[in-house]
Amino acid sequence: MKSFIRTKIINGIEYEYEITPYYDPKTKNTKQRSKYLGKKVGDKTIKVREKKPKDVLNYGELLPLIKILDSYKIEEFLKSELDLSRARQIIVLSVCKTLSSLSLSDTQIWYESSYLNNEYGKLALSSQTISRLLSDIGKSKLGEKLSAHLIKLLKSKRTLYYDLTSISSYSELISLLEWGYCRDVKDLPQVNFSAIVDKDDGIPIAYELYPGSLRDVSTLCNTLKRLKKNKFEEISLILDRGFYSNPNLLELCGSESQFIIAVPERYKAIKELTNDIAGEIGKIANGVLFEDEVIFIKEVIINTGGKALKGYAYYNAKRAEKEKDTFYKRLLRIKSRIEKILVDEKFETTVSEQAGNLRIYFNVTTQEDKVKVRINESLVEERIKKQGIFYLAYNGNFDGLECLSLYKSKQLIEMSFDILKNDLGITTPYVHSNEALKGLMLIGLISLLLRMRILKILKDAKMNEDFSFERVILELSKLKAIRYDNGEIMFNERTKKQNILLKLFDAVPKL
């Protein structure tokens, strides 16, 4: 096979290579050998001093992240608030946390093999430096200012998801750590962490830390004041049932915000409402198609004592049948276990332990050594007719489908907490002061923004089934930058798949 000359343009300079095709008997494919000829100057090819590779730098996986940081002007914001070195330290820590499961103390090792090292140069990233940085961030109002910056960049009319989670820690030096309602499985003191996630961009825009003993109902007022302070107008808040309380409802209505909130079943008024509508909500006149499922919707007024709200009752027959089947199986399994219990002095205690919270459905009697169990049919029927029914209350102008669709998409904020605590490892942090914890949460917020924006772009492009965040990073990580001893940088050629991904994120490099 004949050789031919190929010209490559690298950093605006033309270089020529002799390409020799050859047949590889192992793969049974034609491959090519490349021989460097020199730099093209006019009509001549001048062979410059042979350069030797010095470093291979991780490059491709940074491209979408840098693009997202630029689009939200994160580095520009940090430079306006901090000196250049500290602004870049925060960027490096955030990007490292986004791409790896390394602890922050290992960031220096990661940075040395990253293309950011070529752009930023030498940075102090020792454990002591990072600890001081986190503490200084926590003492400042940088987190609050970053939220204000993001809010200002977004349009005023937004749909926002608000929720609260717990972050546990072993540290005995963080005064925010308190015992309270634990959302984690860990039996540890905790800090409550609230977040606001923007629906359209799919990113977190604000966060706040609260003492662990503070109840959910105490945090909403601060959030509404913060949004109002930042002139975030015409918002629609989507809230889970944990925030449903009379004080919160009065606060929400007083703020003139639009909102959608799930209604818990514990209220007597809800139980009575369910009894009233159970027989008619399943009529076909109330039926609609939602995500290829039949859902029945009925307008209702929800009055749990503090404020009468407009709302919708929803009935999903498929879900009701599934719940009914599960409920019947539990009853029958418990009945079988109770019938086998020995009649002794601990009999009643053992029955209660076996039945658990379903004890009220069983009438249990004994005659000599025999146990007779009867299931209370009337109570079962009462429960069955309530299954598959749930309620959303709202303030504003929402139809039934819009309410349901917005509430169902609250998985966005659930996902954000999952990413923050599991993928990014912001949990049981070994930081030793309130300030350092607040600084760590700022790093977590930027990392979370990067991950969630990538996931949102993939979802909007309907590519999320083919590409997870990890697969995107894995594919782009094959794109390397080679740094030579003369300072020159060369990049390996991009594959078709890499080009598709980089175009999706508007991150094709201009080399």
XYZ file of C-alpha atoms in Angstrom:
511
model
C 0.000 0.000 0.000
C 1.332 3.413 -0.973
C 2.257 6.029 1.596
C 0.791 9.530 1.468
C 1.271 12.876 3.197
C -1.288 14.164 5.710
C -1.347 17.714 7.064
C -2.584 18.333 10.605
C -3.362 21.772 11.977
C -2.402 21.980 15.658
C -2.843 25.259 17.518
C -2.998 27.030 14.168
C 0.274 25.514 12.892
C 0.448 23.026 9.999
C 2.438 19.832 10.558
C 3.043 17.121 7.977
C 3.069 13.380 8.555
C 3.833 10.428 6.315
C 0.959 7.954 6.566
C 1.668 4.323 5.618
C -1.330 1.976 5.416
C -0.774 -1.693 6.318
C -2.867 -4.808 6.807
C -3.186 -6.219 10.342
C -3.766 -10.000 10.085
C -4.980 -10.205 13.709
C -7.840 -7.747 13.366
C -8.180 -8.305 9.613
C -8.388 -4.538 9.173
C -6.276 -1.949 7.404
C -4.404 0.310 9.851
C -2.012 3.242 9.472
C 1.450 4.115 10.733
C 2.247 7.783 11.200
C 5.721 9.321 10.821
C 6.348 12.957 11.718
C 7.977 14.892 8.850
C 8.055 18.444 10.186
C 6.348 21.843 10.288
C 5.063 23.293 7.025
C 6.496 26.729 6.271
C 5.302 28.050 2.904
C 6.025 25.322 0.360
C 8.673 23.686 2.515
C 8.518 21.151 5.322
C 11.013 21.967 8.064
C 11.801 19.332 10.620
C 11.994 21.001 13.984
C 13.732 19.587 17.057
C 12.132 16.324 18.048
C 9.942 16.910 21.050
C 9.276 14.401 23.788
C 5.985 13.889 25.620
C 6.186 15.185 29.175
C 2.647 14.671 30.527
C -0.628 13.091 29.443
C -3.410 15.269 30.850
C -7.076 14.448 31.398
C -8.910 16.803 29.101
C -12.122 15.637 27.395
C -14.264 15.180 30.507
C -13.533 18.779 31.530
C -15.048 20.299 28.391
C -18.772 20.116 29.280
C -18.057 21.143 32.866
C -16.074 24.219 31.846
C -18.830 25.139 29.385
C -21.469 24.931 32.145
C -19.320 26.959 34.542
C -18.926 29.594 31.826
C -22.631 29.657 30.981
C -23.523 30.424 34.612
C -20.489 32.730 34.985
C -19.317 30.859 38.084
C -15.613 31.590 37.709
C -16.372 35.209 36.831
C -18.462 35.491 40.003
C -15.776 33.888 42.182
C -13.096 36.211 40.771
C -15.270 39.195 41.665
C -15.479 38.038 45.285
C -12.066 36.427 45.887
C -8.474 36.672 44.746
C -7.602 34.724 41.586
C -5.867 31.880 43.412
C -8.790 31.156 45.737
C -11.340 31.421 42.937
C -9.410 28.791 40.998
C -8.995 26.601 44.073
C -12.794 26.469 44.433
C -13.218 25.612 40.745
C -10.649 22.808 40.980
C -12.176 21.378 44.176
C -15.673 21.479 42.668
C -14.668 19.884 39.359
C -12.612 17.191 41.121
C -15.570 16.374 43.385
C -17.859 16.225 40.330
C -15.638 13.803 38.430
C -14.241 11.608 41.169
C -15.012 10.049 44.521
C -11.718 11.259 45.941
C -11.631 13.070 49.256
C -10.780 16.760 49.011
C -7.378 16.055 50.547
C -6.467 14.070 47.401
C -7.336 16.904 45.033
C -3.672 17.804 44.501
C -2.951 14.364 43.004
C -5.958 14.659 40.676
C -5.030 18.214 39.686
C -1.509 17.258 38.587
C -2.935 15.033 35.822
C -5.719 17.434 34.810
C -5.652 19.905 31.919
C -6.748 22.533 34.439
C -3.178 22.343 35.704
C -2.000 23.565 32.290
C -4.496 26.453 32.400
C -4.196 27.534 36.040
C -0.607 26.618 36.818
C 0.595 25.916 40.333
C -2.111 25.991 43.029
C -1.840 25.370 46.760
C -4.074 22.340 47.399
C -2.672 20.759 50.540
C -5.039 19.499 53.229
C -4.193 22.463 55.435
C -4.805 24.958 52.616
C -8.146 23.362 51.756
C -9.222 23.379 55.419
C -8.438 27.083 55.718
C -10.240 27.790 52.460
C -13.402 25.963 53.561
C -13.378 27.726 56.902
C -12.932 31.165 55.315
C -15.737 30.473 52.831
C -18.021 29.476 55.716
C -17.252 32.663 57.624
C -18.156 34.766 54.589
C -21.477 35.148 52.813
C -20.122 33.606 49.623
C -22.807 30.889 49.505
C -25.600 33.423 49.832
C -23.990 35.655 47.196
C -23.600 32.727 44.802
C -27.322 31.965 45.158
C -28.148 35.623 44.460
C -25.860 35.470 41.414
C -27.620 32.382 40.016
C -31.067 33.806 40.722
C -30.162 37.020 38.909
C -29.052 35.066 35.825
C -32.367 33.224 35.590
C -35.653 34.713 34.473
C -38.041 35.869 37.184
C -40.899 33.485 36.383
C -39.745 30.074 37.527
C -40.971 26.784 38.944
C -38.896 25.792 41.948
C -38.654 22.606 43.998
C -37.975 22.981 47.698
C -37.072 20.232 50.141
C -35.024 19.397 53.174
C -32.637 16.567 53.977
C -30.269 15.623 56.798
C -26.506 15.337 56.747
C -25.013 13.289 59.579
C -21.541 13.653 61.022
C -19.252 12.076 63.607
C -17.725 15.428 64.476
C -18.176 16.693 68.040
C -17.100 20.230 67.170
C -19.930 21.330 64.854
C -22.542 23.131 66.940
C -25.125 22.887 64.145
C -25.167 19.123 64.715
C -28.169 18.230 66.827
C -30.410 15.228 67.361
C -33.685 15.515 65.522
C -35.954 13.768 63.035
C -33.439 11.647 61.146
C -33.822 11.363 57.371
C -30.680 9.203 57.265
C -30.409 5.644 58.440
C -27.379 6.577 60.547
C -27.900 7.024 64.269
C -25.894 10.234 64.448
C -26.477 13.906 65.188
C -27.270 15.831 62.041
C -27.462 19.113 60.207
C -30.533 19.933 58.151
C -29.803 21.001 54.589
C -32.472 22.713 52.485
C -32.190 23.234 48.743
C -34.081 24.964 45.959
C -33.838 23.400 42.505
C -34.904 25.235 39.349
C -37.177 23.122 37.137
C -36.264 24.572 33.727
C -32.472 24.450 34.037
C -32.477 21.476 36.417
C -29.893 23.062 38.736
C -29.757 23.941 42.439
C -29.868 27.698 42.909
C -29.894 28.090 46.692
C -29.185 26.170 49.854
C -29.192 26.721 53.595
C -27.935 24.867 56.668
C -30.052 24.591 59.816
C -29.552 23.005 63.236
C -30.509 19.330 63.196
C -33.339 19.721 65.700
C -35.123 22.417 63.677
C -38.352 21.111 62.199
C -39.238 21.347 58.507
C -41.967 23.868 59.222
C -39.421 26.344 60.604
C -37.340 26.581 57.420
C -39.916 27.608 54.818
C -40.370 31.150 56.123
C -36.626 31.861 55.743
C -36.674 30.498 52.191
C -39.598 32.690 51.124
C -37.904 35.766 52.607
C -34.704 34.922 50.786
C -36.450 34.585 47.423
C -38.275 37.857 47.983
C -35.017 39.575 48.978
C -33.462 38.484 45.675
C -36.508 39.780 43.763
C -37.432 36.319 42.565
C -40.979 37.104 41.493
C -43.780 34.989 40.034
C -42.439 31.759 41.464
C -44.257 28.457 41.780
C -43.028 26.300 44.653
C -43.489 22.514 44.573
C -43.513 21.005 48.051
C -43.768 17.522 49.512
C -46.334 16.553 52.171
C -43.733 17.036 54.916
C -44.262 20.798 54.599
C -48.044 20.589 54.880
C -49.046 22.315 58.118
C -51.355 25.156 59.008
C -48.501 27.600 59.839
C -46.763 26.798 56.546
C -49.964 27.187 54.529
C -50.625 30.595 56.063
C -47.015 31.611 55.310
C -47.272 30.394 51.713
C -50.585 32.121 51.058
C -49.315 35.296 52.705
C -46.275 35.345 50.426
C -48.571 35.461 47.372
C -46.484 32.688 45.825
C -48.033 30.068 43.630
C -47.516 26.601 45.057
C -48.455 22.955 44.774
C -48.255 20.772 47.865
C -49.117 17.145 48.584
C -51.691 16.628 51.316
C -51.017 13.991 53.998
C -53.774 11.538 54.918
C -53.581 12.103 58.676
C -56.235 14.839 58.771
C -59.800 13.953 59.710
C -61.051 16.286 56.958
C -59.110 14.273 54.343
C -60.506 10.967 55.592
C -64.047 12.402 55.406
C -63.379 13.835 51.931
C -62.132 10.431 50.730
C -65.296 8.772 52.024
C -67.406 11.371 50.174
C -65.716 11.041 46.769
C -64.650 7.369 46.766
C -67.799 6.235 44.984
C -67.755 8.811 42.190
C -64.131 9.751 41.437
C -63.622 6.590 39.338
C -66.304 7.527 36.801
C -65.112 7.798 33.199
C -66.162 11.453 33.055
C -63.261 12.174 35.434
C -60.746 10.092 33.466
C -57.709 11.458 31.599
C -54.583 9.923 30.099
C -51.367 10.788 31.916
C -48.094 9.195 30.804
C -50.116 6.464 29.088
C -52.021 5.624 32.271
C -55.659 6.358 33.098
C -55.905 8.827 35.980
C -59.182 10.098 37.436
C -59.200 13.723 38.606
C -61.777 15.588 40.653
C -61.700 19.200 41.853
C -62.061 19.509 45.619
C -61.773 22.043 48.406
C -59.274 21.041 51.064
C -59.931 22.496 54.499
C -57.722 21.030 57.176
C -58.430 23.798 59.651
C -56.126 26.717 58.983
C -56.884 27.656 55.389
C -59.325 26.402 52.765
C -57.376 25.591 49.598
C -58.250 24.612 46.089
C -57.132 21.131 45.269
C -57.453 18.006 43.168
C -58.181 14.445 44.172
C -56.451 11.821 42.023
C -57.379 8.186 41.653
C -55.197 5.651 39.880
C -57.084 2.361 39.439
C -53.912 0.482 38.506
C -52.149 1.708 41.624
C -55.252 0.946 43.724
C -55.322 -2.674 42.508
C -51.641 -3.086 43.228
C -52.039 -1.617 46.722
C -55.110 -3.804 47.296
C -53.222 -6.953 46.251
C -50.272 -6.066 48.487
C -52.581 -5.318 51.404
C -54.490 -8.608 51.043
C -51.235 -10.584 50.898
C -49.993 -8.932 54.087
C -53.271 -9.686 55.876
C -53.279 -13.336 54.854
C -49.625 -13.877 55.757
C -50.143 -12.307 59.174
C -53.317 -14.378 59.725
C -51.352 -17.549 58.981
C -48.569 -16.587 61.411
C -51.000 -15.700 64.213
C -52.791 -19.044 63.875
C -49.482 -20.796 64.631
C -48.739 -18.854 67.838
C -48.683 -20.889 71.034
C -51.291 -19.930 73.601
C -49.300 -18.897 76.655
C -48.852 -15.886 78.933
C -47.082 -13.964 76.118
C -49.764 -14.720 73.551
C -51.211 -11.173 73.223
C -47.765 -9.588 73.038
C -46.694 -12.029 70.324
C -49.885 -11.360 68.331
C -49.232 -7.607 68.447
C -45.636 -8.117 67.351
C -46.686 -10.268 64.390
C -49.524 -7.968 63.271
C -47.699 -4.670 63.801
C -49.656 -1.643 62.589
C -52.305 -3.936 61.024
C -53.448 -5.276 64.411
C -56.818 -3.472 64.196
C -57.824 -5.644 61.223
C -57.739 -8.897 63.227
C -60.180 -10.307 65.755
C -58.223 -12.977 67.613
C -59.787 -15.418 70.071
C -58.545 -18.568 71.784
C -60.357 -21.706 72.889
C -58.177 -23.992 74.948
C -55.028 -24.361 72.781
C -56.664 -23.350 69.512
C -56.346 -19.893 67.949
C -59.115 -18.473 65.834
C -58.434 -15.440 63.641
C -61.080 -13.432 61.842
C -60.296 -10.496 59.569
C -62.509 -7.455 60.164
C -64.245 -7.094 56.776
C -65.759 -3.658 57.416
C -62.408 -2.111 58.324
C -60.780 -3.774 55.305
C -63.474 -2.405 52.979
C -63.047 1.062 54.452
C -59.316 0.975 53.746
C -59.673 -0.539 50.271
C -61.927 2.215 48.979
C -59.303 4.820 49.958
C -56.460 3.142 48.107
C -55.198 4.739 44.933
C -56.482 8.170 46.043
C -54.200 11.072 46.864
C -54.528 14.860 47.012
C -52.661 17.941 45.845
C -53.536 21.397 47.164
C -52.525 24.487 45.231
C -52.552 28.252 45.061
C -52.546 29.858 41.613
C -53.888 28.833 38.237
C -53.213 25.148 37.627
C -55.399 22.544 36.000
C -55.436 18.990 37.312
C -52.944 17.566 34.819
C -50.539 20.477 35.228
C -50.587 20.065 39.018
C -49.878 16.356 38.740
C -47.153 16.753 36.139
C -45.305 19.409 38.137
C -45.562 17.446 41.356
C -44.400 14.211 39.749
C -41.332 15.966 38.397
C -40.228 16.798 41.959
C -37.960 13.775 41.557
C -35.523 16.428 40.341
C -34.879 17.597 43.892
C -34.950 14.042 45.238
C -32.271 13.241 42.680
C -30.246 16.267 43.798
C -30.141 15.038 47.395
C -29.224 11.535 46.262
C -26.366 12.867 44.122
C -25.169 15.195 46.860
C -25.072 12.542 49.565
C -24.094 9.453 47.565
C -22.362 10.325 44.275
C -20.604 13.425 45.626
C -20.072 11.953 49.085
C -21.229 15.052 50.981
C -22.310 13.054 54.021
C -20.813 12.250 57.441
C -18.212 14.908 56.609
C -15.084 14.902 58.723
C -14.947 18.672 58.998
C -14.642 20.148 62.438
C -16.451 23.479 62.519
C -19.667 25.123 61.379
C -17.667 27.337 59.033
C -15.810 24.446 57.364
C -19.100 22.575 56.893
C -20.649 25.644 55.231
C -17.589 25.909 52.971
C -17.889 22.233 52.054
C -21.552 22.745 51.129
C -20.576 25.531 48.695
C -18.230 23.092 46.928
C -21.078 20.571 46.978
C -23.514 23.072 45.456
C -21.234 23.855 42.489
C -20.518 20.147 41.929
C -24.218 19.366 42.128
C -24.974 22.130 39.628
C -22.514 20.603 37.155
C -23.886 17.072 37.464
C -27.537 18.027 37.359
C -27.133 20.340 34.370
C -25.512 17.519 32.390
C -28.338 15.150 33.361
C -30.967 17.740 32.387
C -29.365 18.315 28.970
C -29.262 14.550 28.375
C -32.919 14.219 29.389
C -34.072 17.134 27.213
C -32.248 15.572 24.253
C -33.850 12.184 25.101
C -30.397 10.662 25.421
C -30.611 9.831 29.126
C -31.480 6.191 28.447
C -28.302 5.738 26.415
C -26.011 7.914 28.510
C -25.716 8.234 32.265
C -23.483 10.930 33.736
C -20.819 8.286 34.308
C -20.961 7.074 30.690
C -20.623 10.617 29.371
C -17.532 11.179 31.497
C -16.089 7.772 30.607
C -16.482 8.419 26.880
C -15.021 11.917 26.988
C -12.182 10.893 29.296
C -10.592 9.058 26.343
C -9.821 12.480 24.874
C -6.368 13.400 26.223
C -4.008 16.340 25.981
C -0.311 15.527 25.480
C 2.088 18.131 26.878
C 5.594 18.027 25.377
C 8.833 19.118 26.949
C 8.869 22.250 24.783
C 5.489 23.325 26.203
C 3.519 22.404 23.105
C 0.115 20.769 23.631
C -1.373 18.214 21.261
C -4.798 16.589 21.463
C -5.735 13.173 20.153
C -8.428 13.053 17.494
C -12.045 12.976 18.601
C -14.297 10.035 17.845
C -17.749 10.349 16.315
C -19.382 9.602 19.673
C -17.271 12.216 21.432
C -18.224 14.807 18.833
C -21.932 14.026 19.323
C -21.624 14.514 23.072
C -19.544 17.677 22.834
C -22.006 19.205 20.359
C -24.862 18.329 22.699
C -23.188 20.295 25.497
C -22.062 23.055 23.110
C -18.517 22.255 24.250
C -16.641 21.482 21.023
C -13.134 22.932 21.593
C -11.847 25.570 19.217
C -8.317 24.272 18.596
